[in-house]
GROMACS .gro file of C-alpha atoms in nm:
model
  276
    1UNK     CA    1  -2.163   2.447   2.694
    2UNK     CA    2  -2.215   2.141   2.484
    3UNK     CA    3  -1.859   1.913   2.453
    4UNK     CA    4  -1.967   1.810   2.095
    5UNK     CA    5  -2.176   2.000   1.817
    6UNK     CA    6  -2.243   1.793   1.518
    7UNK     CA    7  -2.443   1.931   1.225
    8UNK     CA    8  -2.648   1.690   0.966
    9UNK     CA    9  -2.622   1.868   0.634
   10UNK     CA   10  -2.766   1.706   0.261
   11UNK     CA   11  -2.796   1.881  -0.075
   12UNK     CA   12  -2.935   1.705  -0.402
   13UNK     CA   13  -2.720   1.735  -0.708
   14UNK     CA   14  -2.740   1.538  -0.999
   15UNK     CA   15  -3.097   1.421  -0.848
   16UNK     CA   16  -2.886   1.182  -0.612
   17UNK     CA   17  -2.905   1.311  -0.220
   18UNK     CA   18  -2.589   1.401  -0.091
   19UNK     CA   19  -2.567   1.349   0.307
   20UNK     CA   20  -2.272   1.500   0.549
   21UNK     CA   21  -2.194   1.525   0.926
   22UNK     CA   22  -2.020   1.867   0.992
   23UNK     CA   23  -1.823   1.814   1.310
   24UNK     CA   24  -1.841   2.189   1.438
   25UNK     CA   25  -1.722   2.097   1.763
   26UNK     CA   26  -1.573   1.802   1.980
   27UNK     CA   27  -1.388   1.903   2.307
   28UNK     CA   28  -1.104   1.688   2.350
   29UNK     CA   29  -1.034   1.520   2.030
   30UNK     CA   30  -0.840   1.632   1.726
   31UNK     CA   31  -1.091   1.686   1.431
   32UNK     CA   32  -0.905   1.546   1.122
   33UNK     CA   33  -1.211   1.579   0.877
   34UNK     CA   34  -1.475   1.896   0.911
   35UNK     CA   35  -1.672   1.723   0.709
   36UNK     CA   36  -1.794   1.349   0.652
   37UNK     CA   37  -2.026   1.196   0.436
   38UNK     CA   38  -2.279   0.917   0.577
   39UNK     CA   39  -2.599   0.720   0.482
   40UNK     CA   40  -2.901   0.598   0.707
   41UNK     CA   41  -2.895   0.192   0.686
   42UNK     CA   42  -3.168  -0.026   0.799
   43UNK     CA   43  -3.081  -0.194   1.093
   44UNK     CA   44  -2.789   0.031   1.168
   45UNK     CA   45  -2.878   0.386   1.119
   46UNK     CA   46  -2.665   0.671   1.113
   47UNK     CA   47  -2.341   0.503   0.927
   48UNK     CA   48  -2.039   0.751   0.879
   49UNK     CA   49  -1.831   0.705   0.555
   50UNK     CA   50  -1.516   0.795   0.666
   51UNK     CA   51  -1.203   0.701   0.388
   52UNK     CA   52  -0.916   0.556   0.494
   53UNK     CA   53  -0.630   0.761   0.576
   54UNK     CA   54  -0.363   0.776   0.329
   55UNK     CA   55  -0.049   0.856   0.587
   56UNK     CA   56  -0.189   0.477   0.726
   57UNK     CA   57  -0.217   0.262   0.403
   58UNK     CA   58   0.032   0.101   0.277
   59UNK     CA   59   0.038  -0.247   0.329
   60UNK     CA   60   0.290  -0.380   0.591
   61UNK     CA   61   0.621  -0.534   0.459
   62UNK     CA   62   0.419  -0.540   0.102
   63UNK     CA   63   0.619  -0.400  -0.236
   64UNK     CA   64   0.429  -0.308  -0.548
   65UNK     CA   65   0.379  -0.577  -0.788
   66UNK     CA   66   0.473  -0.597  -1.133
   67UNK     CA   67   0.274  -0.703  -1.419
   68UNK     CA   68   0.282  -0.858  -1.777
   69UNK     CA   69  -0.062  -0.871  -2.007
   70UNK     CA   70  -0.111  -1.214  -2.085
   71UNK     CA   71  -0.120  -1.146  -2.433
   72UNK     CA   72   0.230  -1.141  -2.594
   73UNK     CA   73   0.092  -0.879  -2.858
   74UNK     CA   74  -0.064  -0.611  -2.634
   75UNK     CA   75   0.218  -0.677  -2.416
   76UNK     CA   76   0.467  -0.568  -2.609
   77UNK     CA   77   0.309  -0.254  -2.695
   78UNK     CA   78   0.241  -0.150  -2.338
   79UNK     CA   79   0.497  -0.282  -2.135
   80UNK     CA   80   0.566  -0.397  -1.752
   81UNK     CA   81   0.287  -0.305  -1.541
   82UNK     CA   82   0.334  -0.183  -1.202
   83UNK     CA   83   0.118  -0.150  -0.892
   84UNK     CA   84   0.017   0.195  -0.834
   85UNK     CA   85  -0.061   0.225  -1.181
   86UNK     CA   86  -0.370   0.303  -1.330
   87UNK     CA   87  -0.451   0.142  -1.676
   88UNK     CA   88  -0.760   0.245  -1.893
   89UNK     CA   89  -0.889  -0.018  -2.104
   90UNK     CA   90  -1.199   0.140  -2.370
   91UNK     CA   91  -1.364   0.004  -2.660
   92UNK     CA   92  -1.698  -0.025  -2.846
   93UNK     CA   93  -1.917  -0.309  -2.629
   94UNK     CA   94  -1.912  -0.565  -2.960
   95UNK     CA   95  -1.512  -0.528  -2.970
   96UNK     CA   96  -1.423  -0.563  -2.560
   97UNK     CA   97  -1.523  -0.867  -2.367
   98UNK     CA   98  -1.579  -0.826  -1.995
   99UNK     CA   99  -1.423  -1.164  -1.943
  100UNK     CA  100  -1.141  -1.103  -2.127
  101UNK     CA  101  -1.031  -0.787  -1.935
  102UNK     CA  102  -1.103  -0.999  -1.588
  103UNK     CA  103  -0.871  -1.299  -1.741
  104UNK     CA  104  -0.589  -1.074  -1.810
  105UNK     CA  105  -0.630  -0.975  -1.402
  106UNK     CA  106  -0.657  -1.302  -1.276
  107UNK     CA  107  -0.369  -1.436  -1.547
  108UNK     CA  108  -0.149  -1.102  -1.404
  109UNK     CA  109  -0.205  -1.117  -1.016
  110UNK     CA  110  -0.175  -1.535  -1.002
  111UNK     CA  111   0.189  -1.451  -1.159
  112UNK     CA  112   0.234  -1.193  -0.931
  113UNK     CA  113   0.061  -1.379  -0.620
  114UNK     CA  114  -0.135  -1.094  -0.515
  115UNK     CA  115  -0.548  -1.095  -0.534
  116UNK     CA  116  -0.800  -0.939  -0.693
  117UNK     CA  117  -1.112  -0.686  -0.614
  118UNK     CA  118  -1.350  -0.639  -0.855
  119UNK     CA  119  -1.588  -0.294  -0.817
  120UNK     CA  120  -1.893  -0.272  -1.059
  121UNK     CA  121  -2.104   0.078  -1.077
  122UNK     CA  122  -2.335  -0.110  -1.287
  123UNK     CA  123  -2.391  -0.533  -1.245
  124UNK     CA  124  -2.564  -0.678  -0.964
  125UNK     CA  125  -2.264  -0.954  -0.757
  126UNK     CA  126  -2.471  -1.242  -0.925
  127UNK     CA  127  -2.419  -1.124  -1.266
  128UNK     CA  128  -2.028  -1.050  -1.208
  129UNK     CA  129  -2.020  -1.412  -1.033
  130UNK     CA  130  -2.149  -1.605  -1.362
  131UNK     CA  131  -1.849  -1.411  -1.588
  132UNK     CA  132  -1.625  -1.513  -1.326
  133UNK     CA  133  -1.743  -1.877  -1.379
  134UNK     CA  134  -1.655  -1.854  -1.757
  135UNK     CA  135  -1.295  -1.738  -1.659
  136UNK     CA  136  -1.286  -2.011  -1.479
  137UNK     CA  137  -1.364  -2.262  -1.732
  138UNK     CA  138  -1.110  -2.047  -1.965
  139UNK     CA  139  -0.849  -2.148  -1.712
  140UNK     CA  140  -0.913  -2.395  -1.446
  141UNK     CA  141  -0.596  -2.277  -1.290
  142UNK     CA  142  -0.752  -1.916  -1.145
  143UNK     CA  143  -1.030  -2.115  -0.949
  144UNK     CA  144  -0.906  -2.094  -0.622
  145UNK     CA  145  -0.775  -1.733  -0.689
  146UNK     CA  146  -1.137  -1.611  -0.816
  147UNK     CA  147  -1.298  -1.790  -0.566
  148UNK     CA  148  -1.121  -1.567  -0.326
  149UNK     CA  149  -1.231  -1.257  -0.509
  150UNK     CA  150  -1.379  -0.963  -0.307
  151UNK     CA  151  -1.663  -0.798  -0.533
  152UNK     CA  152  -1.777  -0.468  -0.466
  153UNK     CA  153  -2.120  -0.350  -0.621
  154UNK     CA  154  -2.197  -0.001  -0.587
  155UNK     CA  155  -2.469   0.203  -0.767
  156UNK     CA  156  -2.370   0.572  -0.850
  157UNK     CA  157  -2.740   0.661  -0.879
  158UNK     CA  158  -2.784   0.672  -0.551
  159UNK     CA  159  -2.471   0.751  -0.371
  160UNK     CA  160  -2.280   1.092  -0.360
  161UNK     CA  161  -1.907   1.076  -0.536
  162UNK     CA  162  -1.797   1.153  -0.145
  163UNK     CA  163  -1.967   0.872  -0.040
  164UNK     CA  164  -1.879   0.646  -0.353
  165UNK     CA  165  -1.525   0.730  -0.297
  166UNK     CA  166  -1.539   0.669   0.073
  167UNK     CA  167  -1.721   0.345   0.052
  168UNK     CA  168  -1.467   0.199  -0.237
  169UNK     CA  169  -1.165   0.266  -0.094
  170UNK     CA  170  -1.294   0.139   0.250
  171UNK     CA  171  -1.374  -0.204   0.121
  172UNK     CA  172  -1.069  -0.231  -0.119
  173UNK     CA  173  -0.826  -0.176   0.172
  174UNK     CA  174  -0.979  -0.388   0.372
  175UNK     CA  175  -0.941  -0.679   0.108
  176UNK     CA  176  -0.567  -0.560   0.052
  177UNK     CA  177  -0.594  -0.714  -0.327
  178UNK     CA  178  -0.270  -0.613  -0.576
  179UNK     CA  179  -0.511  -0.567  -0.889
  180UNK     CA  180  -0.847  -0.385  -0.853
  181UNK     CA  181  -1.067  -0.433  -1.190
  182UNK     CA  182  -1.337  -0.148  -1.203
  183UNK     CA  183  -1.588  -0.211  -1.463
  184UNK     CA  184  -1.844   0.034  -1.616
  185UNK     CA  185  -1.673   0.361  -1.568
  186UNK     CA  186  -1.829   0.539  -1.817
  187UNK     CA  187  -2.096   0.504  -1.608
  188UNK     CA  188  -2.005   0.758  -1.387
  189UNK     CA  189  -2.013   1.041  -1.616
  190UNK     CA  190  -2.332   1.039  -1.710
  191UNK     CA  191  -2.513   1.002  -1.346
  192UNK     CA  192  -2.256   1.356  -1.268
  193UNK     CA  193  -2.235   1.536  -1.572
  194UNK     CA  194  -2.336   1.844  -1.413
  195UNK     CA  195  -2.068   1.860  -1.199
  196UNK     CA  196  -1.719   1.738  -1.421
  197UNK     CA  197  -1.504   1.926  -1.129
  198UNK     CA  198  -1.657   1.707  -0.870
  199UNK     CA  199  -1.597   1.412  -1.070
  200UNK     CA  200  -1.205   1.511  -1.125
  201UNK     CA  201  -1.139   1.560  -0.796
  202UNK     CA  202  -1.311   1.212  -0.695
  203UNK     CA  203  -1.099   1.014  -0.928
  204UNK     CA  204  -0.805   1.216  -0.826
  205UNK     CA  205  -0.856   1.101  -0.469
  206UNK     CA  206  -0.870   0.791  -0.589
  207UNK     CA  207  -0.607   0.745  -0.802
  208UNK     CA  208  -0.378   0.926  -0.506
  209UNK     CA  209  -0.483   0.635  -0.271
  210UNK     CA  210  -0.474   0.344  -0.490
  211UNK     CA  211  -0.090   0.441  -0.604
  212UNK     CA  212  -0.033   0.493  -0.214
  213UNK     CA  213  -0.183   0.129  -0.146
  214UNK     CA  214   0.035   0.026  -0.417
  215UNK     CA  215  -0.262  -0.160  -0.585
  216UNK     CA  216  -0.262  -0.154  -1.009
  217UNK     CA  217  -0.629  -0.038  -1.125
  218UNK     CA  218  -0.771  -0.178  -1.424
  219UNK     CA  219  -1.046   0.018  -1.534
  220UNK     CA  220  -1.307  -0.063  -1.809
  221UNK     CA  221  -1.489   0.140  -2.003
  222UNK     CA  222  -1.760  -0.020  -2.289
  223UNK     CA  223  -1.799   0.300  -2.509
  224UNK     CA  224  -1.921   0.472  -2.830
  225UNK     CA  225  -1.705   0.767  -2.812
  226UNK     CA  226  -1.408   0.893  -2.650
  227UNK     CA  227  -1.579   1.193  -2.512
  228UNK     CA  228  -1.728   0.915  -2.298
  229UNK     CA  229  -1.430   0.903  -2.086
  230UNK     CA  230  -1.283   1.209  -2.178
  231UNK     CA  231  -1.263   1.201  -1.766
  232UNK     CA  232  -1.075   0.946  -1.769
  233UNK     CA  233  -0.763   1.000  -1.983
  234UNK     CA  234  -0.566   1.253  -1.847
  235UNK     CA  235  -0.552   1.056  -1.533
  236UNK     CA  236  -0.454   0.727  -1.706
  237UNK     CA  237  -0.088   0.611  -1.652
  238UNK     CA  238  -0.163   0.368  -1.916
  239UNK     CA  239  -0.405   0.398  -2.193
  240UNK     CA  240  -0.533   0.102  -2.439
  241UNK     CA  241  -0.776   0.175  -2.676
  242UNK     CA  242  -0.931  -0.020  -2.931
  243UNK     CA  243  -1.133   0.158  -3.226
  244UNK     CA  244  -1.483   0.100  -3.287
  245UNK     CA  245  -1.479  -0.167  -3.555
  246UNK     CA  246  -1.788  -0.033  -3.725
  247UNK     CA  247  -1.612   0.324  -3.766
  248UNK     CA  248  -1.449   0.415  -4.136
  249UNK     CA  249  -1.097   0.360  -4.029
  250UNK     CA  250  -1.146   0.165  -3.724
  251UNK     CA  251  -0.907  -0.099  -3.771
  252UNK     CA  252  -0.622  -0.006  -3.527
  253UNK     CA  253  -0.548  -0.027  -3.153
  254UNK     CA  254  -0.354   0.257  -2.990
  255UNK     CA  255  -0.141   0.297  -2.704
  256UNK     CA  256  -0.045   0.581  -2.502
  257UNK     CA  257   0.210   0.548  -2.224
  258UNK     CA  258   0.450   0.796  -2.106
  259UNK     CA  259   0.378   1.031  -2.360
  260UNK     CA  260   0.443   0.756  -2.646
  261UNK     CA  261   0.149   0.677  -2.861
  262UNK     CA  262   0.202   0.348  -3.022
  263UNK     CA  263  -0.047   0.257  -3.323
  264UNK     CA  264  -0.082  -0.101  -3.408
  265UNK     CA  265  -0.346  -0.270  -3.627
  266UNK     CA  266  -0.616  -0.461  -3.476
  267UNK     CA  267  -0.607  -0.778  -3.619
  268UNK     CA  268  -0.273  -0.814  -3.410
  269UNK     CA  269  -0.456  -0.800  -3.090
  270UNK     CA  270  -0.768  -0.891  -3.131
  271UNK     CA  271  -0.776  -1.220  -2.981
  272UNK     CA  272  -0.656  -1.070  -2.668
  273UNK     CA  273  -1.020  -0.902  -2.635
  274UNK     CA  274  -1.253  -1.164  -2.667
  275UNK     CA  275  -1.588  -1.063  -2.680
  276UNK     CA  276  -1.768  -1.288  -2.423
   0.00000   0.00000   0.00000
C-alpha cells in the first residue's frame, strides 16, 4: 500500500564503504535510475549523488574548443587539441612538474577563452592554490583566469567510484569549464585494485560525459611504471609520455595518437615539463 519503497543498501570493497538508495518503488514518477549512490553529511544528512544526465549536457549555443600546447616542440608532435578529448600526460615525479602541466591549461583555455576545473584525488585546495600562485608569477597574464578556477578535491579513500564519479561530474558541469586538469590519477588504482572492472567502467562513464560536455581532460599521472596507469591508456585519445630519466635508455618522449606513435628525444621537450 505504500506509494514509495526505498531501500538503503552499503557493501565495503576495497575497505572504502559503498552506500546506495534502491528506489524499488515510487507511484507516479518515472524511475530513471534503480539505483543511486549517496553519503550522510553533517548538517544535511541523507545526500543523494545523482550524475548528471548525459541526453541534458551539452552546453547551450557552446562548440568544442580547440587547443595548441604551448610548447612549439610537444606541439608539433601531438597536434590540435580538441574538446572532448582526453589527453594522458605520465612521467617519473623528478621529470613532470605539476605546474607545468597546469600552465599549458591555463596558456590553452585563455587562447581558447574557455575556463578551467581542476580535480585532485590527492592535494588538499590549499596546496593546489599555492602551485596556482607560481603559474601565476610564470605568467601574470592567467591571473584573472586562475583566479576564476573551480577546484575540486576529492579523496578516493573514502568515497565509492559511483559516488566519485557522481560527485565529479556534478561539480564540473556545474562550473561549465572547456579544460578539466585531473591530477594524481594513478592514485586511483591503487585505492581499487581489487576491482580493475569497476574502475574501467568508471572512467568509461567518464570519459562518455566529458566528450558529451565537450570539455578536453588533461589528466596527470606522476609514475614509476607504466603498469601504473595501465588503466589509463586504452582510454586515452592522446597519450604523452616521458621516460623515466633514471632508466637505461630513458632519454626519449613518445607519442601515441590515432594509432601513430611518434618517438622524439627528450632533450627536445624537456623544457616544456618543468619540474616545479
Amino acid at each position: 500500500v505504500a506509494d514509495g519503497i526505498l531501500i538503503l543498501k552499503h557493501d565495503i570493497i576495497d575497505n572504502i564503504l559503498s552506500r546506495r538508495i534502491e528506489i524499488r518503488k515510487l507511484r507516479g514518477a518515472p524511475i530513471e535510475l534503480s539505483e543511486i549512490p549517496f553519503t550522510i553529511s553533517s548538517g544535511k544528512g541523507i545526500v543523494a549523488l545523482v550524475p548528471p544526465r548525459r541526453a541534458r549536457l551539452k552546453y547551450e549555443g557552446v562548440e568544442a574548443g580547440r587547443y595548441r600546447i604551448p610548447c612549439k616542440p610537444l606541439d608539433d608532435m601531438v597536434g590540435e587539441l580538441r574538446g572532448g578529448e582526453t589527453i594522458l600526460v605520465t612521467g617519473a615525479p623528478y621529470d613532470i612538474g605539476v605546474g607545468s602541466i597546469a600552465y599549458w591549461a591555463y596558456r590553452m583555455a585563455l587562447d581558447g577563452g574557455r575556463d578551467v576545473a581542476i580535480i585532485s584525488y590527492r592535494e588538499d585546495e590549499g596546496s593546489i592554490r599555492r602551485m596556482l600562485d607560481e603559474v601565476k608569477a610564470r605568467d601574470p597574464s592567467l591571473a584573472d583566469l586562475v583566479d576564476r578556477t573551480k577546484v575540486i578535491t576529492l579523496d578516493p579513500t573514502l568515497l565509492s567510484l559511483e559516488a566519485l564519479l557522481s560527485l565529479e561530474l556534478s561539480r564540473v558541469s556545474e562550473s561549465k569549464p572547456g579544460i578539466t586538469l585531473f591530477l594524481d590519477v594513478d592514485i586511483l588504482r591503487y585505492h581499487h585494485k581489487t576491482n580493475p572492472l569497476l574502475l574501467e567502467r568508471y572512467l568509461r562513464m567518464e570519459k562518455s560525459t566529458l566528450r558529451d560536455l565537450g570539455i578536453l581532460a588533461l589528466r596527470l599521472a606522476r609514475v614509476r611504471s607504466l603498469d601504473e596507469v595501465s588503466y589509463e591508456l586504452p582510454l586515452a585519445d592522446v597519450a604523452v609520455i616521458m621516460e623515466d630519466s633514471l632508466s637505461p635508455g630513458g632519454g626519449r618522449v613518445i607519442v601515441y595518437r590515432s594509432g601513430r606513435r611518434i618517438v622524439e628525444s627528450r632533450s627536445s621537450v624537456e623544457h616544456c615539463f618543468i619540474a616545479r
